[in-house]
mmCIF file of C-alpha atoms in Angstrom:
data_model
loop_
_atom_site.group_PDB
_atom_site.id
_atom_site.type_symbol
_atom_site.label_atom_id
_atom_site.label_comp_id
_atom_site.label_asym_id
_atom_site.label_seq_id
_atom_site.Cartn_x
_atom_site.Cartn_y
_atom_site.Cartn_z
ATOM 1 C CA MET K 1 26.821 19.863 -35.698
ATOM 2 C CA THR K 2 24.750 22.653 -36.998
ATOM 3 C CA THR K 3 20.779 23.561 -35.358
ATOM 4 C CA SER K 4 17.478 24.731 -36.748
ATOM 5 C CA PHE K 5 15.429 27.040 -35.336
ATOM 6 C CA LEU K 6 12.584 26.309 -36.844
ATOM 7 C CA ARG K 7 9.650 27.361 -35.023
ATOM 8 C CA ARG K 8 7.559 31.194 -36.061
ATOM 9 C CA SER K 9 5.785 33.439 -33.512
ATOM 10 C CA THR K 10 2.282 35.017 -34.735
ATOM 11 C CA ARG K 11 2.215 38.225 -33.904
ATOM 12 C CA ILE K 12 -1.495 39.432 -33.071
ATOM 13 C CA LEU K 13 -3.459 42.734 -33.150
ATOM 14 C CA VAL K 14 -6.377 42.453 -31.709
ATOM 15 C CA VAL K 15 -8.003 46.020 -32.199
ATOM 16 C CA ASN K 16 -11.042 48.193 -30.622
ATOM 17 C CA PRO K 17 -12.302 49.847 -32.950
ATOM 18 C CA ASN K 18 -14.032 52.560 -30.293
ATOM 19 C CA SER K 19 -11.649 54.490 -28.395
ATOM 20 C CA SER K 20 -12.914 53.259 -24.907
ATOM 21 C CA VAL K 21 -9.152 52.352 -23.178
ATOM 22 C CA GLY K 22 -12.032 50.179 -20.472
ATOM 23 C CA MET K 23 -13.171 47.973 -23.395
ATOM 24 C CA THR K 24 -9.954 47.263 -24.373
ATOM 25 C CA HIS K 25 -9.225 45.881 -20.472
ATOM 26 C CA GLY K 26 -11.907 44.347 -20.383
ATOM 27 C CA VAL K 27 -10.433 42.801 -24.084
ATOM 28 C CA GLU K 28 -7.550 41.813 -22.509
ATOM 29 C CA ASP K 29 -8.786 40.470 -19.004
ATOM 30 C CA ALA K 30 -10.252 37.707 -22.092
ATOM 31 C CA ILE K 31 -6.980 37.358 -23.626
ATOM 32 C CA ARG K 32 -4.817 36.987 -20.901
ATOM 33 C CA ARG K 33 -7.945 33.996 -19.448
ATOM 34 C CA MET K 34 -7.015 31.612 -23.002
ATOM 35 C CA ASP K 35 -4.884 29.001 -23.117
ATOM 36 C CA LEU K 36 -2.426 30.088 -25.511
ATOM 37 C CA ALA K 37 0.459 28.566 -27.382
ATOM 38 C CA ASP K 38 3.982 30.007 -26.776
ATOM 39 C CA SER K 39 5.068 31.393 -29.404
ATOM 40 C CA THR K 40 1.628 34.053 -30.296
ATOM 41 C CA GLU K 41 2.046 36.573 -29.070
ATOM 42 C CA ILE K 42 -1.255 39.670 -29.224
ATOM 43 C CA TYR K 43 -1.116 43.443 -28.736
ATOM 44 C CA THR K 44 -3.926 45.636 -27.830
ATOM 45 C CA TYR K 45 -5.201 49.060 -29.878
ATOM 46 C CA THR K 46 -7.284 51.195 -28.845
ATOM 47 C CA ALA K 47 -8.692 53.988 -31.822
ATOM 48 C CA PRO K 48 -7.947 57.276 -31.448
ATOM 49 C CA SER K 49 -9.599 59.149 -29.600
ATOM 50 C CA GLU K 50 -12.204 61.004 -32.286
ATOM 51 C CA SER K 51 -14.158 57.245 -33.421
ATOM 52 C CA PRO K 52 -16.858 56.998 -31.678
ATOM 53 C CA ALA K 53 -17.099 54.973 -27.166
ATOM 54 C CA SER K 54 -19.351 52.925 -28.240
ATOM 55 C CA ILE K 55 -20.489 51.811 -32.083
ATOM 56 C CA ASN K 56 -24.409 51.763 -31.249
ATOM 57 C CA ASP K 57 -24.610 51.709 -34.966
ATOM 58 C CA GLY K 58 -24.091 51.371 -38.676
ATOM 59 C CA ASP K 59 -23.277 54.958 -38.254
ATOM 60 C CA ASP K 60 -20.962 54.151 -35.422
ATOM 61 C CA VAL K 61 -19.604 51.087 -37.754
ATOM 62 C CA ILE K 62 -18.671 52.974 -40.423
ATOM 63 C CA ALA K 63 -17.012 56.232 -38.831
ATOM 64 C CA SER K 64 -14.603 53.834 -36.535
ATOM 65 C CA SER K 65 -13.904 52.114 -39.679
ATOM 66 C CA GLU K 66 -12.604 55.257 -40.979
ATOM 67 C CA VAL K 67 -11.038 56.943 -37.737
ATOM 68 C CA VAL K 68 -8.723 53.452 -37.653
ATOM 69 C CA TYR K 69 -8.599 52.804 -40.769
ATOM 70 C CA LYS K 70 -6.034 56.271 -41.227
ATOM 71 C CA ASP K 71 -5.045 55.754 -37.904
ATOM 72 C CA LEU K 72 -2.960 52.019 -38.485
ATOM 73 C CA THR K 73 -2.398 52.389 -42.144
ATOM 74 C CA SER K 74 -0.910 55.949 -41.934
ATOM 75 C CA SER K 75 1.450 54.701 -38.667
ATOM 76 C CA GLY K 76 3.242 51.555 -40.594
ATOM 77 C CA ALA K 77 2.099 49.560 -37.559
ATOM 78 C CA LEU K 78 0.858 46.337 -39.523
ATOM 79 C CA LYS K 79 4.289 45.335 -41.140
ATOM 80 C CA GLN K 80 4.834 44.598 -37.676
ATOM 81 C CA TYR K 81 2.015 41.816 -37.399
ATOM 82 C CA ASP K 82 0.901 38.551 -38.749
ATOM 83 C CA ALA K 83 -2.806 39.075 -38.441
ATOM 84 C CA VAL K 84 -5.452 41.211 -37.324
ATOM 85 C CA LEU K 85 -8.307 40.567 -34.963
ATOM 86 C CA VAL K 86 -10.534 43.542 -35.341
ATOM 87 C CA ALA K 87 -13.214 43.786 -31.712
ATOM 88 C CA CYS K 88 -16.813 44.634 -32.899
ATOM 89 C CA PHE K 89 -19.055 42.562 -32.844
ATOM 90 C CA SER K 90 -20.970 43.646 -36.378
ATOM 91 C CA VAL K 91 -20.498 42.898 -39.845
ATOM 92 C CA HIS K 92 -17.360 46.421 -40.364
ATOM 93 C CA PRO K 93 -15.753 46.676 -43.136
ATOM 94 C CA LEU K 94 -12.049 46.497 -40.778
ATOM 95 C CA VAL K 95 -12.117 43.137 -41.294
ATOM 96 C CA GLU K 96 -11.912 43.651 -45.516
ATOM 97 C CA ARG K 97 -9.973 46.727 -45.603
ATOM 98 C CA LEU K 98 -7.269 45.675 -43.309
ATOM 99 C CA GLY K 99 -6.958 42.030 -44.989
ATOM 100 C CA GLU K 100 -6.396 43.781 -47.818
ATOM 101 C CA LEU K 101 -2.679 44.839 -46.427
ATOM 102 C CA ASP K 102 0.689 43.765 -46.487
ATOM 103 C CA GLY K 103 1.398 42.119 -43.006
ATOM 104 C CA SER K 104 5.153 41.169 -41.612
ATOM 105 C CA ARG K 105 5.332 38.164 -44.340
ATOM 106 C CA GLY K 106 2.698 38.725 -46.629
ATOM 107 C CA LYS K 107 -1.115 39.599 -46.901
ATOM 108 C CA LEU K 108 -2.230 39.585 -43.148
ATOM 109 C CA ALA K 109 -4.869 37.377 -42.140
ATOM 110 C CA VAL K 110 -8.148 39.772 -40.299
ATOM 111 C CA THR K 111 -11.327 37.836 -38.804
ATOM 112 C CA GLY K 112 -13.776 40.218 -36.605
ATOM 113 C CA ILE K 113 -15.156 39.048 -33.630
ATOM 114 C CA PHE K 114 -18.684 38.168 -35.423
ATOM 115 C CA GLU K 115 -17.361 36.658 -38.236
ATOM 116 C CA ALA K 116 -14.931 34.380 -34.968
ATOM 117 C CA SER K 117 -17.829 33.238 -33.153
ATOM 118 C CA VAL K 118 -19.925 32.108 -36.746
ATOM 119 C CA LEU K 119 -17.534 29.951 -36.909
ATOM 120 C CA ALA K 120 -16.607 28.711 -34.220
ATOM 121 C CA SER K 121 -20.375 28.224 -33.149
ATOM 122 C CA LEU K 122 -21.397 25.826 -36.275
ATOM 123 C CA SER K 123 -18.259 24.022 -35.433
ATOM 124 C CA LEU K 124 -19.541 22.937 -32.206
ATOM 125 C CA ILE K 125 -23.246 22.689 -32.597
ATOM 126 C CA THR K 126 -24.807 18.661 -33.077
ATOM 127 C CA THR K 127 -25.665 17.672 -35.873
ATOM 128 C CA PRO K 128 -27.810 14.280 -34.410
ATOM 129 C CA PRO K 129 -29.461 11.462 -36.773
ATOM 130 C CA LEU K 130 -31.422 12.746 -39.211
ATOM 131 C CA ASN K 131 -35.201 13.211 -38.496
ATOM 132 C CA THR K 132 -34.504 11.404 -34.593
ATOM 133 C CA VAL K 133 -35.062 15.278 -32.887
ATOM 134 C CA PRO K 134 -35.220 18.945 -33.785
ATOM 135 C CA ALA K 135 -31.853 20.921 -35.204
ATOM 136 C CA ARG K 136 -29.454 21.639 -31.955
ATOM 137 C CA LYS K 137 -28.847 25.745 -32.716
ATOM 138 C CA TRP K 138 -26.946 28.384 -31.815
ATOM 139 C CA GLY K 139 -27.721 32.126 -31.076
ATOM 140 C CA ILE K 140 -26.360 35.600 -30.456
ATOM 141 C CA VAL K 141 -27.312 38.252 -27.393
ATOM 142 C CA THR K 142 -26.495 41.513 -27.831
ATOM 143 C CA THR K 143 -26.554 45.028 -26.948
ATOM 144 C CA GLY K 144 -29.348 48.093 -28.644
ATOM 145 C CA LYS K 145 -32.563 46.312 -31.434
ATOM 146 C CA TYR K 146 -30.379 48.237 -34.075
ATOM 147 C CA TRP K 147 -28.187 45.183 -34.359
ATOM 148 C CA GLU K 148 -31.336 42.687 -34.900
ATOM 149 C CA THR K 149 -31.239 43.182 -38.210
ATOM 150 C CA HIS K 150 -28.025 44.285 -39.237
ATOM 151 C CA LEU K 151 -26.537 40.282 -37.224
ATOM 152 C CA THR K 152 -29.627 38.494 -39.106
ATOM 153 C CA GLN K 153 -28.192 39.740 -42.502
ATOM 154 C CA GLY K 154 -24.377 39.317 -41.057
ATOM 155 C CA VAL K 155 -24.963 36.216 -40.401
ATOM 156 C CA SER K 156 -27.079 34.779 -43.487
ATOM 157 C CA THR K 157 -24.421 36.917 -46.122
ATOM 158 C CA PHE K 158 -21.241 35.682 -44.215
ATOM 159 C CA LEU K 159 -22.851 32.365 -45.064
ATOM 160 C CA GLY K 160 -24.168 32.364 -48.532
ATOM 161 C CA VAL K 161 -27.751 32.124 -48.309
ATOM 162 C CA ASP K 162 -30.622 33.310 -49.324
ATOM 163 C CA PRO K 163 -31.973 35.544 -45.749
ATOM 164 C CA ARG K 164 -35.703 35.013 -46.291
ATOM 165 C CA SER K 165 -34.845 31.044 -46.790
ATOM 166 C CA PRO K 166 -35.219 29.710 -43.516
ATOM 167 C CA ASN K 167 -32.211 28.710 -41.512
ATOM 168 C CA ASP K 168 -32.522 25.716 -39.499
ATOM 169 C CA LYS K 169 -29.759 26.226 -36.928
ATOM 170 C CA PHE K 170 -29.839 29.802 -36.369
ATOM 171 C CA ALA K 171 -32.024 30.904 -33.578
ATOM 172 C CA GLY K 172 -31.346 34.483 -34.471
ATOM 173 C CA VAL K 173 -30.348 37.857 -32.496
ATOM 174 C CA GLU K 174 -32.474 38.838 -28.979
ATOM 175 C CA THR K 175 -30.814 41.659 -27.543
ATOM 176 C CA THR K 176 -30.723 43.870 -23.850
ATOM 177 C CA GLY K 177 -30.525 47.193 -25.173
ATOM 178 C CA LEU K 178 -28.200 47.940 -23.259
ATOM 179 C CA ASP K 179 -25.165 50.169 -25.116
ATOM 180 C CA ALA K 180 -21.567 48.232 -25.662
ATOM 181 C CA GLY K 181 -20.026 51.046 -23.159
ATOM 182 C CA ASP K 182 -22.508 50.137 -20.363
ATOM 183 C CA PHE K 183 -21.047 47.149 -19.657
ATOM 184 C CA HIS K 184 -17.919 49.256 -18.588
ATOM 185 C CA GLY K 185 -19.364 52.015 -16.274
ATOM 186 C CA GLY K 186 -23.263 54.562 -16.168
ATOM 187 C CA VAL K 187 -25.379 51.668 -15.447
ATOM 188 C CA ASP K 188 -26.130 49.311 -12.585
ATOM 189 C CA PRO K 189 -24.561 45.885 -12.137
ATOM 190 C CA GLU K 190 -27.944 44.675 -11.429
ATOM 191 C CA VAL K 191 -29.591 46.205 -14.059
ATOM 192 C CA ILE K 192 -26.895 44.108 -16.582
ATOM 193 C CA ARG K 193 -27.422 41.210 -15.176
ATOM 194 C CA GLN K 194 -31.312 40.991 -15.188
ATOM 195 C CA LYS K 195 -31.362 41.953 -18.902
ATOM 196 C CA LEU K 196 -28.350 39.652 -20.559
ATOM 197 C CA SER K 197 -30.417 37.198 -18.345
ATOM 198 C CA GLU K 198 -33.773 37.300 -19.438
ATOM 199 C CA ALA K 199 -32.126 38.645 -22.904
ATOM 200 C CA THR K 200 -30.396 35.230 -22.941
ATOM 201 C CA LYS K 201 -33.793 33.402 -21.468
ATOM 202 C CA ARG K 202 -35.470 34.801 -24.511
ATOM 203 C CA LEU K 203 -32.586 32.689 -26.885
ATOM 204 C CA LEU K 204 -32.570 29.931 -25.050
ATOM 205 C CA SER K 205 -36.269 29.677 -25.437
ATOM 206 C CA LYS K 206 -36.087 29.381 -28.968
ATOM 207 C CA GLY K 207 -36.097 25.986 -29.367
ATOM 208 C CA ALA K 208 -32.592 22.850 -28.870
ATOM 209 C CA VAL K 209 -29.932 26.088 -28.612
ATOM 210 C CA GLU K 210 -26.441 23.977 -27.323
ATOM 211 C CA CYS K 211 -24.210 27.971 -28.229
ATOM 212 C CA VAL K 212 -24.949 31.996 -27.321
ATOM 213 C CA VAL K 213 -22.785 34.158 -28.693
ATOM 214 C CA MET K 214 -21.896 36.997 -26.847
ATOM 215 C CA GLY K 215 -22.371 39.509 -29.270
ATOM 216 C CA CYS K 216 -20.667 42.631 -28.204
ATOM 217 C CA ALA K 217 -16.761 42.475 -27.111
ATOM 218 C CA GLY K 218 -17.708 44.960 -23.995
ATOM 219 C CA MET K 219 -20.112 41.310 -22.574
ATOM 220 C CA ALA K 220 -16.233 39.822 -21.981
ATOM 221 C CA GLY K 221 -16.277 38.592 -18.494
ATOM 222 C CA LEU K 222 -20.441 38.589 -18.318
ATOM 223 C CA ASP K 223 -20.597 34.572 -19.158
ATOM 224 C CA ASN K 224 -21.319 33.333 -15.714
ATOM 225 C CA ILE K 225 -24.346 35.705 -15.712
ATOM 226 C CA ILE K 226 -25.191 34.039 -19.112
ATOM 227 C CA ARG K 227 -24.482 30.662 -17.603
ATOM 228 C CA SER K 228 -26.523 31.332 -14.772
ATOM 229 C CA ALA K 229 -30.210 32.180 -16.901
ATOM 230 C CA ALA K 230 -29.526 28.907 -18.885
ATOM 231 C CA ILE K 231 -29.960 26.185 -15.738
ATOM 232 C CA ASP K 232 -32.270 28.780 -14.957
ATOM 233 C CA LYS K 233 -33.627 27.722 -18.106
ATOM 234 C CA TYR K 234 -33.038 24.316 -18.648
ATOM 235 C CA GLY K 235 -31.701 23.063 -15.332
ATOM 236 C CA PRO K 236 -28.117 22.529 -13.940
ATOM 237 C CA GLU K 237 -27.718 19.051 -16.263
ATOM 238 C CA GLN K 238 -28.296 20.868 -19.750
ATOM 239 C CA GLY K 239 -28.086 24.797 -18.631
ATOM 240 C CA ASN K 240 -23.991 23.311 -18.144
ATOM 241 C CA GLN K 241 -23.650 22.093 -21.366
ATOM 242 C CA VAL K 242 -24.176 25.268 -23.182
ATOM 243 C CA LEU K 243 -20.826 26.728 -25.262
ATOM 244 C CA ILE K 244 -20.964 30.337 -24.449
ATOM 245 C CA ILE K 245 -19.000 31.656 -27.195
ATOM 246 C CA ASP K 246 -16.323 34.512 -26.203
ATOM 247 C CA GLY K 247 -16.654 36.299 -29.628
ATOM 248 C CA VAL K 248 -12.150 37.251 -28.512
ATOM 249 C CA LYS K 249 -11.749 34.622 -28.080
ATOM 250 C CA ALA K 250 -12.941 32.772 -30.593
ATOM 251 C CA GLY K 251 -10.937 34.758 -32.969
ATOM 252 C CA VAL K 252 -7.957 35.219 -31.108
ATOM 253 C CA GLY K 253 -7.760 30.697 -31.562
ATOM 254 C CA LEU K 254 -9.052 31.043 -35.288
ATOM 255 C CA LEU K 255 -6.319 33.405 -37.197
ATOM 256 C CA GLU K 256 -3.762 31.387 -34.137
ATOM 257 C CA GLN K 257 -5.150 28.582 -37.039
ATOM 258 C CA MET K 258 -5.236 30.631 -40.468
ATOM 259 C CA VAL K 259 -1.649 32.037 -39.668
ATOM 260 C CA ARG K 260 -0.455 28.637 -39.368
ATOM 261 C CA ASN K 261 -2.080 27.759 -42.241
ATOM 262 C CA ARG K 262 -0.794 30.110 -44.621
ATOM 263 C CA ARG K 263 2.424 29.697 -43.986
ATOM 264 C CA MET K 264 1.533 25.403 -44.460
ATOM 265 C CA PHE K 265 -0.297 26.266 -47.798
ATOM 266 C CA GLN K 266 1.259 29.492 -49.535
ATOM 267 C CA SER K 267 4.113 28.899 -52.286
ATOM 268 C CA ALA K 268 7.140 29.270 -51.162
#
C-alpha cells in the first residue's frame, strides 16, 4: 500500500520593527492565546538596536523600515518562511517591500497589523437594512496625536477611496497621548487605564461603533480596559457585544488564509 502525506505547514514570521524586546513579548503572549492550526508555526523577530525603541512618528517608521529590511535581507532568513506579519500599527513600508521578496515557496505573503485590522473590522460590522438605522461603525484607538492623520489617510488609501469623501462606516481615530513603549513600563498602569478608557469612550460616542481596533502592537493584552469602557458607555448588554480587534491576531489569521489561498489558486 502506498500512502502520501498531504498536509503542509505554514511558517509565519511576526516582525516587531522596533527594538523593544518587551513589546515582542507582549505580541507573543497574544499569539499564545490564539487557537491556531497544528500546522501553523509562528516565529517572532525583534529589530536590532539601531531601530527606534518605540515608533512614534513618520521618521521612526522610515528608520525602522531601513534597519529591518537591511537586516532581514542580508541574513537570508526570509527564505525559511511562507508569510510575514509587520507588527507596527502604521502604513509601514515593510509591508510593500517585503512583499516583493521570495520566501520558502515563492513570493512571501505579507500584511501589516494595520491592514489586517481594517479588513477584519469591515468583515465583522453588520449591515442593517437600507434606511432603517444608522450605519454600524468601526474605529481605531491608538497612541500619539501624529497617528490621527496618518491612520485616517491610511484607511482611505488602503480602501482606494477619496479621503475627502465621507465614510459612514469609519468612526475615525482617537488617541491616548501615550507612546507605544509606555504600555510596557515607565508609566503608571492606572494612567494607562484612564487614558485608554477615555479615548475608547470618545470613539464610542461617534455612533453605533461595533468594532474597536487596538491601534498599537503594544496594546496587546489591554482589551479588558476597552471592554470596561464599552460597558460604561453602552451598558452591559451592548458593551459586551463590541468586538475588540487585536491586529496581531487579525494578521496571523489573515496570513494563514493568504497562504492557503495562494497554494490553492496559483498555477502548478
